[in-house]
Short mmCIF file of C-alpha atoms and ligand atoms in Angstrom, two decimals:
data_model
loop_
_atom_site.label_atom_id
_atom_site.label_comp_id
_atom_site.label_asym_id
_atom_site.label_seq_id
_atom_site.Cartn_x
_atom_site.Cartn_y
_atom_site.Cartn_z
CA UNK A 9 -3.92 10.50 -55.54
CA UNK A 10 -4.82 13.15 -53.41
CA UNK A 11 -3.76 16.46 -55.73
CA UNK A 12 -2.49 20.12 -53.68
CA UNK A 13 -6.02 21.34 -54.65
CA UNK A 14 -8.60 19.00 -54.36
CA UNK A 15 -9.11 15.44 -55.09
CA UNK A 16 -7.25 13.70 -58.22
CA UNK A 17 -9.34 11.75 -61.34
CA UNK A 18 -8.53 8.82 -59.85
CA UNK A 19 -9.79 9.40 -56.44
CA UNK A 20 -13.64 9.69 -56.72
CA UNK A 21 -15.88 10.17 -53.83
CA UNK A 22 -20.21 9.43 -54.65
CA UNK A 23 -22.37 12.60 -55.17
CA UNK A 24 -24.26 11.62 -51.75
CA UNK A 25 -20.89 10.88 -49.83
CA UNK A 26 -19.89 14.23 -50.82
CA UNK A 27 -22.88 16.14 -49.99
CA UNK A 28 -23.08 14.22 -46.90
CA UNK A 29 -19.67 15.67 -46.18
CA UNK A 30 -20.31 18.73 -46.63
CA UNK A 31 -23.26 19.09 -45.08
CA UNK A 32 -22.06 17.56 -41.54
CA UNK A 33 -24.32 14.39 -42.05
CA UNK A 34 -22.76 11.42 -40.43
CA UNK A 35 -20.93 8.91 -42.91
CA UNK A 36 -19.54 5.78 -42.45
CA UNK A 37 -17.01 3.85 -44.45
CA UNK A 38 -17.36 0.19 -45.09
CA UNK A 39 -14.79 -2.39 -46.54
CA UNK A 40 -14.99 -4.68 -49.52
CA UNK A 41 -12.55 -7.03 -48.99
CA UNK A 42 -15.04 -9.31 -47.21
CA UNK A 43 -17.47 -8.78 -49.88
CA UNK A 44 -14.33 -9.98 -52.09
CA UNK A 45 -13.43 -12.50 -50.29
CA UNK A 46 -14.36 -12.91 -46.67
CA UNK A 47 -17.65 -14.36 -47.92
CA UNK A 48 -19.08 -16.37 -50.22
CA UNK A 49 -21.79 -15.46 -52.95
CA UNK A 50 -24.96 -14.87 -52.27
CA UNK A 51 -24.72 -13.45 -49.14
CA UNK A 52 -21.60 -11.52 -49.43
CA UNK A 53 -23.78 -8.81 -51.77
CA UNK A 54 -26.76 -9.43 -49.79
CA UNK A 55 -24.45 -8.26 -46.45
CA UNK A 56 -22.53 -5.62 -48.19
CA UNK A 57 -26.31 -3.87 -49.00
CA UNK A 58 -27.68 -4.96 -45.62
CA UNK A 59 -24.75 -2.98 -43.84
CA UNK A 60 -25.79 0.25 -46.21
CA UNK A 61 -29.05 -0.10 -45.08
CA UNK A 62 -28.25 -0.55 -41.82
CA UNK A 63 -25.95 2.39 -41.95
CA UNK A 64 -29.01 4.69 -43.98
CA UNK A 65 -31.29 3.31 -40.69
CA UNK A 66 -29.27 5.36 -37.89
CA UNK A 67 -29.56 8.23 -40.30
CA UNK A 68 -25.91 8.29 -41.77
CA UNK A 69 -24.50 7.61 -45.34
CA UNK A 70 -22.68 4.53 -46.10
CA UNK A 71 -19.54 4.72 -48.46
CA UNK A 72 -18.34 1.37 -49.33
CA UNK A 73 -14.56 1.77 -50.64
CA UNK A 74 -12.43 -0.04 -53.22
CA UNK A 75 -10.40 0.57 -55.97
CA UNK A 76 -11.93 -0.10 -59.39
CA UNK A 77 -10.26 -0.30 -62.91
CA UNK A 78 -7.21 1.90 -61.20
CA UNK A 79 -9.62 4.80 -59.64
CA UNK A 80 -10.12 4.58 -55.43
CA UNK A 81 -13.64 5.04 -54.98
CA UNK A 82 -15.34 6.00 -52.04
CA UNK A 83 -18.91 5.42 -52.30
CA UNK A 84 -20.03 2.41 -54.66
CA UNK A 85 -23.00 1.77 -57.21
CA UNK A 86 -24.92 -1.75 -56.75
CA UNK A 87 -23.59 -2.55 -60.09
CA UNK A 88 -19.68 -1.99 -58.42
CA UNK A 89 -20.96 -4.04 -55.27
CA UNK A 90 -22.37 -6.57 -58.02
CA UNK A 91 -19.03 -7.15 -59.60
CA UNK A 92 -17.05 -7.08 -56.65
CA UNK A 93 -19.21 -10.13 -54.91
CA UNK A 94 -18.69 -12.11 -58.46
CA UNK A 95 -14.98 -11.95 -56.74
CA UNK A 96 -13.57 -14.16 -59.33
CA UNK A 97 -10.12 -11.96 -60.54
CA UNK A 98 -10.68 -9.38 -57.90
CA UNK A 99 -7.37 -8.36 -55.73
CA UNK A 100 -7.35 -8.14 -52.20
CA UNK A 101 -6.16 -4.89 -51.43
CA UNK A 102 -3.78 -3.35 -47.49
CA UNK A 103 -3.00 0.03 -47.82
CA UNK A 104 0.48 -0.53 -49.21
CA UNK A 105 -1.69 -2.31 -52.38
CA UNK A 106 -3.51 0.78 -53.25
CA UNK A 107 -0.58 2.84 -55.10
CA UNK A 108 0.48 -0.35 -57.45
CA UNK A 109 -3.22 -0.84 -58.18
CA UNK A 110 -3.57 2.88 -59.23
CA UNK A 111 -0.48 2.65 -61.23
CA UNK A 112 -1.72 -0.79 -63.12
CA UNK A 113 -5.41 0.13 -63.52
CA UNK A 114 -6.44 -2.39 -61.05
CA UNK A 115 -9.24 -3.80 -59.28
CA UNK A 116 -9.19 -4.95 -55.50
CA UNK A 117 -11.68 -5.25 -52.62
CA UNK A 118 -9.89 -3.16 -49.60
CA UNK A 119 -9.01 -4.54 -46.16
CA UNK A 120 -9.67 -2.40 -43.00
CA UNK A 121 -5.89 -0.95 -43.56
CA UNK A 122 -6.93 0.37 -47.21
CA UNK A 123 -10.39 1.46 -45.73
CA UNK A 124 -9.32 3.59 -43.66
CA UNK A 125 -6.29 5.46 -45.18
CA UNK A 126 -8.78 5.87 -47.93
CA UNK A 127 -11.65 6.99 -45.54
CA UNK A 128 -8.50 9.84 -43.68
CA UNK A 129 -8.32 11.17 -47.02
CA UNK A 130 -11.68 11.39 -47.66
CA UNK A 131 -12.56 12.97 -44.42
CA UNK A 132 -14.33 10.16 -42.96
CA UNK A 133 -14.04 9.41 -39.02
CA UNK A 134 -15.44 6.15 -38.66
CA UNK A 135 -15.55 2.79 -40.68
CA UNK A 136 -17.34 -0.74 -40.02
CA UNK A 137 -15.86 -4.10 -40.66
CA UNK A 138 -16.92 -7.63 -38.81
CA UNK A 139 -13.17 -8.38 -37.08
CA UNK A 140 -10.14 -6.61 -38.11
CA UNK A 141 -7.11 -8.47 -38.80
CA UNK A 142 -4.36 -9.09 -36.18
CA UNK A 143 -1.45 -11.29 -34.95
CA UNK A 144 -1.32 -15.39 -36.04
CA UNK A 145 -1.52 -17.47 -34.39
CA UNK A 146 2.52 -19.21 -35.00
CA UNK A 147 3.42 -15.57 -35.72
CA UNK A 148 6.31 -16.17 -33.33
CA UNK A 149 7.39 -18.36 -36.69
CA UNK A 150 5.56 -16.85 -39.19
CA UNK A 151 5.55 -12.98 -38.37
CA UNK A 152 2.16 -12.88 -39.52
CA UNK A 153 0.79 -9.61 -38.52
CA UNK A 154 -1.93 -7.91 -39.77
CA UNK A 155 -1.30 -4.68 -41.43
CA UNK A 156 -4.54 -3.68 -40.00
CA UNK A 157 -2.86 -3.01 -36.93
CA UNK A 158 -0.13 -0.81 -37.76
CA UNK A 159 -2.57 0.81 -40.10
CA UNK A 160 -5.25 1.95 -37.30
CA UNK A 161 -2.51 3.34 -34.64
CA UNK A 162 -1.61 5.60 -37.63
CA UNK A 163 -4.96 6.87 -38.33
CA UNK A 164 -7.19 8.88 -36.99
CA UNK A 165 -10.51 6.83 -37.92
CA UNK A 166 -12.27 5.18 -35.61
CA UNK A 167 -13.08 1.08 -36.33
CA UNK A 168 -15.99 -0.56 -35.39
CA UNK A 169 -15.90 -4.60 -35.33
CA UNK A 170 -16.59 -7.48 -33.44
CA UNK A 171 -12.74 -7.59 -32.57
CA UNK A 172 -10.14 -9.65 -34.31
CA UNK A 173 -10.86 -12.82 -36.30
CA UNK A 174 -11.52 -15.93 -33.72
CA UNK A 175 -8.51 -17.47 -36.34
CA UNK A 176 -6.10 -14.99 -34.68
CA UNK A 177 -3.98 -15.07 -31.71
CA UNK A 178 -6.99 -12.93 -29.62
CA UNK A 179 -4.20 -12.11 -26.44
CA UNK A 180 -1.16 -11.63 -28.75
CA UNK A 181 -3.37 -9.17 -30.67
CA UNK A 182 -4.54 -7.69 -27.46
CA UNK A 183 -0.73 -6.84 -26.35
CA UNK A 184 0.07 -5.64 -29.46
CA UNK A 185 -2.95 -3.13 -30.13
CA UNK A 186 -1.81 -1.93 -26.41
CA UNK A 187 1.98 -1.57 -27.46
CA UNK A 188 0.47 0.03 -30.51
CA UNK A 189 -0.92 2.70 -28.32
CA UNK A 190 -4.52 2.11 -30.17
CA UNK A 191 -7.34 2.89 -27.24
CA UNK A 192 -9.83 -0.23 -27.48
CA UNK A 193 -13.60 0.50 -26.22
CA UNK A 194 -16.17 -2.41 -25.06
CA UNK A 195 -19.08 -1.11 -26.82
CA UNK A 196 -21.81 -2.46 -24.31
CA UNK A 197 -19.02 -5.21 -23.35
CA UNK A 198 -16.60 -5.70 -20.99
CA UNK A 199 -14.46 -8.31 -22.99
CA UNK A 200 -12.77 -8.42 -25.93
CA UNK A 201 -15.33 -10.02 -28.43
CA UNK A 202 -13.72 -13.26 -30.78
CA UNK A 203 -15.94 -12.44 -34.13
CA UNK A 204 -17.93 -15.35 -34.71
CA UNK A 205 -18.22 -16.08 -30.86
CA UNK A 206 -19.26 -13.02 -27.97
CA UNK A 207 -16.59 -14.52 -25.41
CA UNK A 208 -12.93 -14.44 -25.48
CA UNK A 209 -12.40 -14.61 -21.74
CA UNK A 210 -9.99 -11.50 -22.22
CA UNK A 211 -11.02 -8.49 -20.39
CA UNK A 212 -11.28 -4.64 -21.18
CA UNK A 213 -10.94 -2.06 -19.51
CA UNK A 214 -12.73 0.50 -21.23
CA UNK A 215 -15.99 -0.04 -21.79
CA UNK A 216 -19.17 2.44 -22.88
CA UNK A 217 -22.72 2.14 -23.23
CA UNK A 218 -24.28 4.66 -25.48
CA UNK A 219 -23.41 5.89 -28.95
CA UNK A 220 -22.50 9.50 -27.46
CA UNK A 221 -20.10 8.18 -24.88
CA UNK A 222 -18.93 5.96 -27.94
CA UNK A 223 -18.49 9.10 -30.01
CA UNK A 224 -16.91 11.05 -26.94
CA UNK A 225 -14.19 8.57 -26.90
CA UNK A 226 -13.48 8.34 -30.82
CA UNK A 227 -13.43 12.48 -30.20
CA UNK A 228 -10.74 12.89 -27.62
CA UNK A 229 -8.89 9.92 -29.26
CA UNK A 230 -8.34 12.08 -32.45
CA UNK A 231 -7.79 15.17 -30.13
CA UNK A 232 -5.05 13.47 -28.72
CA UNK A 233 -3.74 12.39 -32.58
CA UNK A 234 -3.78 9.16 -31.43
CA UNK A 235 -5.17 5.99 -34.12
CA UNK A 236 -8.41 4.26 -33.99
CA UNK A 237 -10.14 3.86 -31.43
CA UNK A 238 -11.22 0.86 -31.96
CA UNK A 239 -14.70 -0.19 -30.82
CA UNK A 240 -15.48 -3.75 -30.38
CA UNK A 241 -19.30 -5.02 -30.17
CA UNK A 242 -20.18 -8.73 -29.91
CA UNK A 243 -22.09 -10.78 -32.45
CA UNK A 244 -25.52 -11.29 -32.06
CA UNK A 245 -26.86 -13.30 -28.99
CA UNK A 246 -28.44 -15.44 -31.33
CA UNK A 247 -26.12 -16.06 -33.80
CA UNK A 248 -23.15 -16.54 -31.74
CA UNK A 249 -21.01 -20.02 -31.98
CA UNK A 250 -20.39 -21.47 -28.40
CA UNK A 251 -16.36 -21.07 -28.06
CA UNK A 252 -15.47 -24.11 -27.52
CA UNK A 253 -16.41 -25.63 -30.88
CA UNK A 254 -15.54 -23.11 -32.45
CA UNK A 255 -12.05 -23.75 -31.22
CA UNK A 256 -11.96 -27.28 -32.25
CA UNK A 257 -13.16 -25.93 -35.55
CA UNK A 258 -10.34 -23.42 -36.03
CA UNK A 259 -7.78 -25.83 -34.60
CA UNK A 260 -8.76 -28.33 -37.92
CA UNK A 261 -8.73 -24.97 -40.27
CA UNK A 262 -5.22 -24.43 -39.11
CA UNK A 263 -3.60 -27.58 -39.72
CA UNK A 264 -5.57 -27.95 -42.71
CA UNK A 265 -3.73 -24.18 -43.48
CA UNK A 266 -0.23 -25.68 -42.99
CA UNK A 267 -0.41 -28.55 -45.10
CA UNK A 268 -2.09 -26.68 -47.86
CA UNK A 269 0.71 -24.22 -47.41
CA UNK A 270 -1.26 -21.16 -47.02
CA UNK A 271 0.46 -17.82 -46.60
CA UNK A 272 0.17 -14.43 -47.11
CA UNK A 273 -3.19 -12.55 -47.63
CA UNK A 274 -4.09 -15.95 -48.52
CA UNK A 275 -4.18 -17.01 -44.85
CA UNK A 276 -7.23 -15.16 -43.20
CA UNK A 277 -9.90 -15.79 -46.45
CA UNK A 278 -8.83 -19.90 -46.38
CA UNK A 279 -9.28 -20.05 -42.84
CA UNK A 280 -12.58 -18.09 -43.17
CA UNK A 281 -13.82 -20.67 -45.82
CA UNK A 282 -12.28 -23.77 -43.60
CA UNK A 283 -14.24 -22.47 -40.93
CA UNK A 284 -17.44 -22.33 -42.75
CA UNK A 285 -17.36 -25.17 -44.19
CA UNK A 286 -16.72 -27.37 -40.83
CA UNK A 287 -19.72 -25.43 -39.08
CA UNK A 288 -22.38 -25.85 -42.13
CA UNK A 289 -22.29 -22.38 -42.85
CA UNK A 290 -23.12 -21.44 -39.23
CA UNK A 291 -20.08 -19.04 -38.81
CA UNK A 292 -21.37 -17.22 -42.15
CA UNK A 293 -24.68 -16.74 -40.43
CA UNK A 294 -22.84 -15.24 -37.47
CA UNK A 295 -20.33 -13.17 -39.61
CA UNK A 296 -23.37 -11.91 -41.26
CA UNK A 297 -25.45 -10.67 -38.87
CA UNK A 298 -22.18 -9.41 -36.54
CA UNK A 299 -21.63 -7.07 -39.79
CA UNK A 300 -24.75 -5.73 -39.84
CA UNK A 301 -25.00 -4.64 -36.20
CA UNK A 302 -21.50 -3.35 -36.52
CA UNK A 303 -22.41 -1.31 -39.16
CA UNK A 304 -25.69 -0.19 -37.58
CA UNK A 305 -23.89 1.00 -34.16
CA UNK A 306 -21.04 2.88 -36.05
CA UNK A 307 -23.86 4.39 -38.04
CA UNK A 308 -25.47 5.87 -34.80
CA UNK A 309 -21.60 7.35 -33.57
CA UNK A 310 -20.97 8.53 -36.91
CA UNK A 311 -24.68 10.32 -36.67
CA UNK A 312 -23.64 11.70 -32.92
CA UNK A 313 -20.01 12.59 -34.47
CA UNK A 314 -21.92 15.09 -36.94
CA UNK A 315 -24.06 16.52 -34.44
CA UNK A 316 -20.90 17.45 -32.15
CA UNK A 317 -18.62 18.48 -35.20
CA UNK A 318 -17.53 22.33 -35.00
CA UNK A 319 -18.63 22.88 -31.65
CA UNK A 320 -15.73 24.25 -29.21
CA UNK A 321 -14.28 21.36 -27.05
CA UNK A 322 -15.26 21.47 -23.21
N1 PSU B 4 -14.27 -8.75 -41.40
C1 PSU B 4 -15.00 -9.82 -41.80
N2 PSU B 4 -14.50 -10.57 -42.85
C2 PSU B 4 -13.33 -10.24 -43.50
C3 PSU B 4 -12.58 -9.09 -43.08
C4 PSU B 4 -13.11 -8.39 -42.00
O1 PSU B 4 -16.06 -10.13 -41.23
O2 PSU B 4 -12.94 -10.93 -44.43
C5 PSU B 4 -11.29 -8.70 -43.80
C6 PSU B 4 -10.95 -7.25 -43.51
O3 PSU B 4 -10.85 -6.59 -44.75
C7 PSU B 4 -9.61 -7.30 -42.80
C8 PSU B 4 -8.97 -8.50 -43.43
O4 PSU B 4 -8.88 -6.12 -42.97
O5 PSU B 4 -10.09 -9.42 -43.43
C9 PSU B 4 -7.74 -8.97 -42.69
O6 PSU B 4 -6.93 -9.70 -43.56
P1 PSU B 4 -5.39 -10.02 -43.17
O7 PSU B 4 -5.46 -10.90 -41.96
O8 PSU B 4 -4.83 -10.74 -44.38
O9 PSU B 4 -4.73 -8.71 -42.92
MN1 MN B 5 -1.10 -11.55 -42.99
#
């Protein structure tokens, strides 16, 4: 992929991701697995453009990744964004997907663990998502684990989301980002967020309140060579789900889950769509709008980011 001197054919980075690269603007990566499959057409292509904009707004450059007909790209056309909400044939793709898609000429959305390997080796710092994967809930059977974790301990990119999916184990996932080593940041909270609702009732720690404090943090943190951070923002007052139906909700998705016989990467875009479903669509409001203002606040850190970059370290 990445050649000794320079980028390979089938690693292709926009004309304005590059330039914004190399001219110290701020970028910020976004996934396309949820446009793929984490929501459902229309409004996965109306989000995935929102979160551009949103990202142009606090004056940095979006680059949505995936991998298309075999080639990563970093940086997509509305036509690529187009065909990847049609969704209908298109791969989900973790990190350890990327190098068999390459090989096959394949086509996948990428998950936060594809994002942002792709996003080290393009030189991005920071990436957007709405909740990063985690641990099951039954992993204790299952071993369901989220390569998302492993994958931002590793790296060096900060992650910007409203936590971990509400259909996760939210404590478990808590424990294991800590065992993980990966430094987790309230941004303007002082709990861990659960996605679709602001309240988990699990508390943090570390919390800041400004985009320069955020991008102090995501700094030091790659100083240190240490992964993420990760930077967790909750939804939307207003389009928050009150906890405790949501609960009842996901509690039906999961059962539902079992005696379908979900598993695999199946497991987090069925219980997306179960969830969906039982609220009328309210949760896809919610992951909508949490999306957005992710993408918006990691496009003012990724702005702050390029304003610091090259400066000696006090
Ligand atoms: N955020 C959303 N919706 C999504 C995802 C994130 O609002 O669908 C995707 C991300 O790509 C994340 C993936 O990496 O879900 C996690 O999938 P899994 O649990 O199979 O690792
Ligand atoms: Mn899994």
């Amino acid at each position: 992929m990445r050649t000794e001197g320079g980028m390979a054919h089938n690693f292709i980075v926009s004309p304005q991701v590059k330039d914004a690269l190399a001219s110290g603007t701020g970028v910020v990566a976004l996934e396309s697995s949820v446009i793929a499959h984490g929501l459902p057409a229309p409004v996965n292509r109306e989000a995935a453009l929102e979160m551009e904009q949103a990202v142009r707004a606090a004056g940095a450059v979006p680059a949505t990744i995936a991998v298309i007909d075999g080639s990563v790209r970093v940086g997509l056309s509305a036509s690529a964004i187009d065909s990847l909400s049609r969704g209908e044939g298109i791969g989900k793709a973790g990190a350890r997907d990327v190098p068999f898609l390459v090989a096959t000429k394949g086509t996948a959305g990428t998950t936060v663990s594809a994002t942002i390997r792709i996003a080290a080796l393009a030189g991005i710092r920071i990436v957007a998502t709405g909740g990063i994967g985690g641990v099951h809930r039954g992993a204790e059977n299952t071993f369901d684990v989220s390569a998302d974790l492993r994958e931002i301990s590793r790296t060096s990119v900060a992650v910007v989301s409203s936590g971990a999916k509400s259909v996760l184990d939210l404590p478990k996932t808590l424990e294991m980002l800590e065992s993980l080593g990966v430094p987790v940041v309230g941004f303007r909270t002082g709990e861990f967020p659960a996605f679709y609702s602001a309240r988990s009732g699990l508390h943090l720690e570390q919390r800041v309140q400004t985009p320069i404090e955020a991008a102090a943090v995501v700094r030091e943190s790659h100083a240190l060579g240490l992964g993420g951070p990760l930077i967790v923002q909750p939804v939307p007052e207003d389009k928050g789900l009150d906890p405790a139906w949501l609960e009842e909700t996901i509690g039906e998705a999961l059962l539902y889950a079992e005696r379908e016989g979900i598993r695999g990467n199946a497991v987090t875009p069925f219980l997306l769509r179960a969830v969906a479903e039982a609220t009328g669509g309210a949760s896809i409001e919610a992951n909508r709008a949490l999306l957005v203002a992710n993408a918006r606040t990691a496009g003012e850190i990724a702005v702050e980011l390029a304003a610091t970059a090259g400066l000696p370290r006090s």
